[in-house]
XYZ file of C-alpha atoms in Angstrom:
136
model
C 108.222 113.580 114.035
C 109.174 110.153 113.566
C 111.123 108.655 116.136
C 111.915 105.391 114.384
C 114.276 104.172 116.781
C 112.424 104.169 120.249
C 111.053 101.501 121.988
C 113.880 98.858 121.074
C 113.030 100.221 117.160
C 109.373 99.358 117.673
C 109.495 103.428 116.728
C 106.752 106.012 117.218
C 105.692 109.325 115.974
C 104.749 112.457 117.727
C 102.345 114.949 116.510
C 102.563 118.488 117.867
C 99.768 120.785 117.123
C 100.890 124.792 116.783
C 98.904 127.653 116.623
C 99.724 130.827 114.391
C 102.743 131.947 116.969
C 103.715 128.542 118.488
C 103.455 125.176 119.084
C 100.524 124.130 121.114
C 101.497 122.272 124.859
C 99.718 119.087 123.840
C 101.956 116.126 122.076
C 100.122 113.355 120.622
C 102.308 110.144 120.407
C 101.344 107.852 117.794
C 102.208 104.054 118.206
C 101.699 100.475 116.580
C 99.652 99.647 119.846
C 96.772 101.334 118.534
C 96.785 99.705 115.576
C 97.622 95.911 116.489
C 94.631 93.376 117.773
C 94.296 92.692 121.281
C 96.731 92.421 122.997
C 99.238 94.835 121.122
C 102.440 93.590 120.101
C 104.984 95.981 119.347
C 107.887 94.381 117.191
C 111.271 95.324 117.749
C 112.576 96.324 114.297
C 109.442 97.395 112.455
C 111.066 101.106 112.429
C 107.189 103.099 112.470
C 108.055 106.538 112.255
C 111.069 106.041 109.811
C 108.747 108.151 107.155
C 106.331 110.824 108.203
C 103.991 113.029 105.737
C 101.201 114.843 106.440
C 98.135 115.113 103.412
C 94.376 115.412 103.583
C 93.979 112.046 102.085
C 91.063 111.025 104.480
C 87.698 112.425 103.009
C 86.082 112.042 106.373
C 87.838 115.051 107.662
C 89.320 118.685 106.675
C 92.580 118.355 108.479
C 96.044 117.228 107.526
C 96.345 113.361 108.049
C 99.736 111.763 109.053
C 100.723 109.152 107.045
C 103.425 106.697 108.866
C 105.515 104.358 106.869
C 106.901 100.991 109.170
C 109.538 99.467 107.022
C 110.431 96.908 109.205
C 107.013 95.594 109.550
C 106.509 91.532 109.103
C 110.190 91.087 108.371
C 110.970 93.971 106.564
C 107.697 93.660 104.201
C 106.900 96.756 105.635
C 104.074 98.929 106.165
C 102.248 102.340 105.665
C 99.752 103.521 107.968
C 97.044 106.483 107.596
C 95.587 108.587 110.167
C 92.803 110.704 109.998
C 94.102 114.263 111.662
C 91.835 116.053 113.801
C 92.310 118.716 116.256
C 94.030 117.401 119.282
C 93.876 113.599 118.186
C 94.159 111.250 115.322
C 92.675 107.904 114.816
C 93.644 105.090 113.147
C 92.216 104.834 109.257
C 93.984 102.303 107.439
C 96.817 100.335 106.714
C 98.477 100.148 103.099
C 100.747 97.405 101.531
C 102.919 96.624 99.184
C 101.539 94.676 95.918
C 104.195 95.197 93.512
C 104.729 90.998 93.262
C 100.689 90.477 93.013
C 97.846 91.631 94.919
C 98.207 90.519 98.669
C 101.401 89.670 98.072
C 104.115 91.332 100.125
C 108.069 90.316 99.894
C 109.972 90.347 102.700
C 112.972 92.625 102.743
C 111.143 95.523 100.987
C 111.184 97.610 103.789
C 107.708 99.415 101.772
C 107.318 102.746 103.623
C 110.905 103.548 104.027
C 110.032 106.739 102.350
C 107.023 108.499 101.485
C 105.949 112.172 100.097
C 102.712 113.486 99.411
C 100.937 116.150 97.389
C 98.302 117.983 95.340
C 98.370 117.424 91.480
C 94.830 117.538 90.566
C 92.511 118.158 93.573
C 92.537 115.702 96.438
C 95.757 115.061 98.033
C 97.572 112.334 96.843
C 100.506 109.991 98.741
C 103.566 108.248 96.920
C 105.207 105.541 99.303
C 108.214 103.689 97.749
C 110.720 100.972 99.249
C 114.116 101.478 100.149
C 115.176 100.690 97.048
C 113.230 103.406 95.022
C 110.446 101.483 93.806
C 106.971 103.088 94.044
């Protein structure tokens, strides 16, 4: 579950484990403090958790991997973070950037990661992201 307005709009995401009949008692909280270089800087306006999806995109695990959008990151350029799912934990895997203006070029105001979707079209799971204008 995403909470993009928490921590002065820096945002957070929450993972709840479930059993066959209920939610497990533990909650895992993900935030950008896990992915920033030390010392961690959490910026208001990043909106981490604005979009959340689950898909088994990391081949190293057999679990659903959390995919979390932060469309306000870096002056609204936006990023998508992929985490490795696991029993009782999730670890940061990688960050995805929008390159519609060319390789390595992000544009302020794109808000990449504002929308996420996942599915399984041809075997392994796929993940899609869009900016707030609907451009994938």
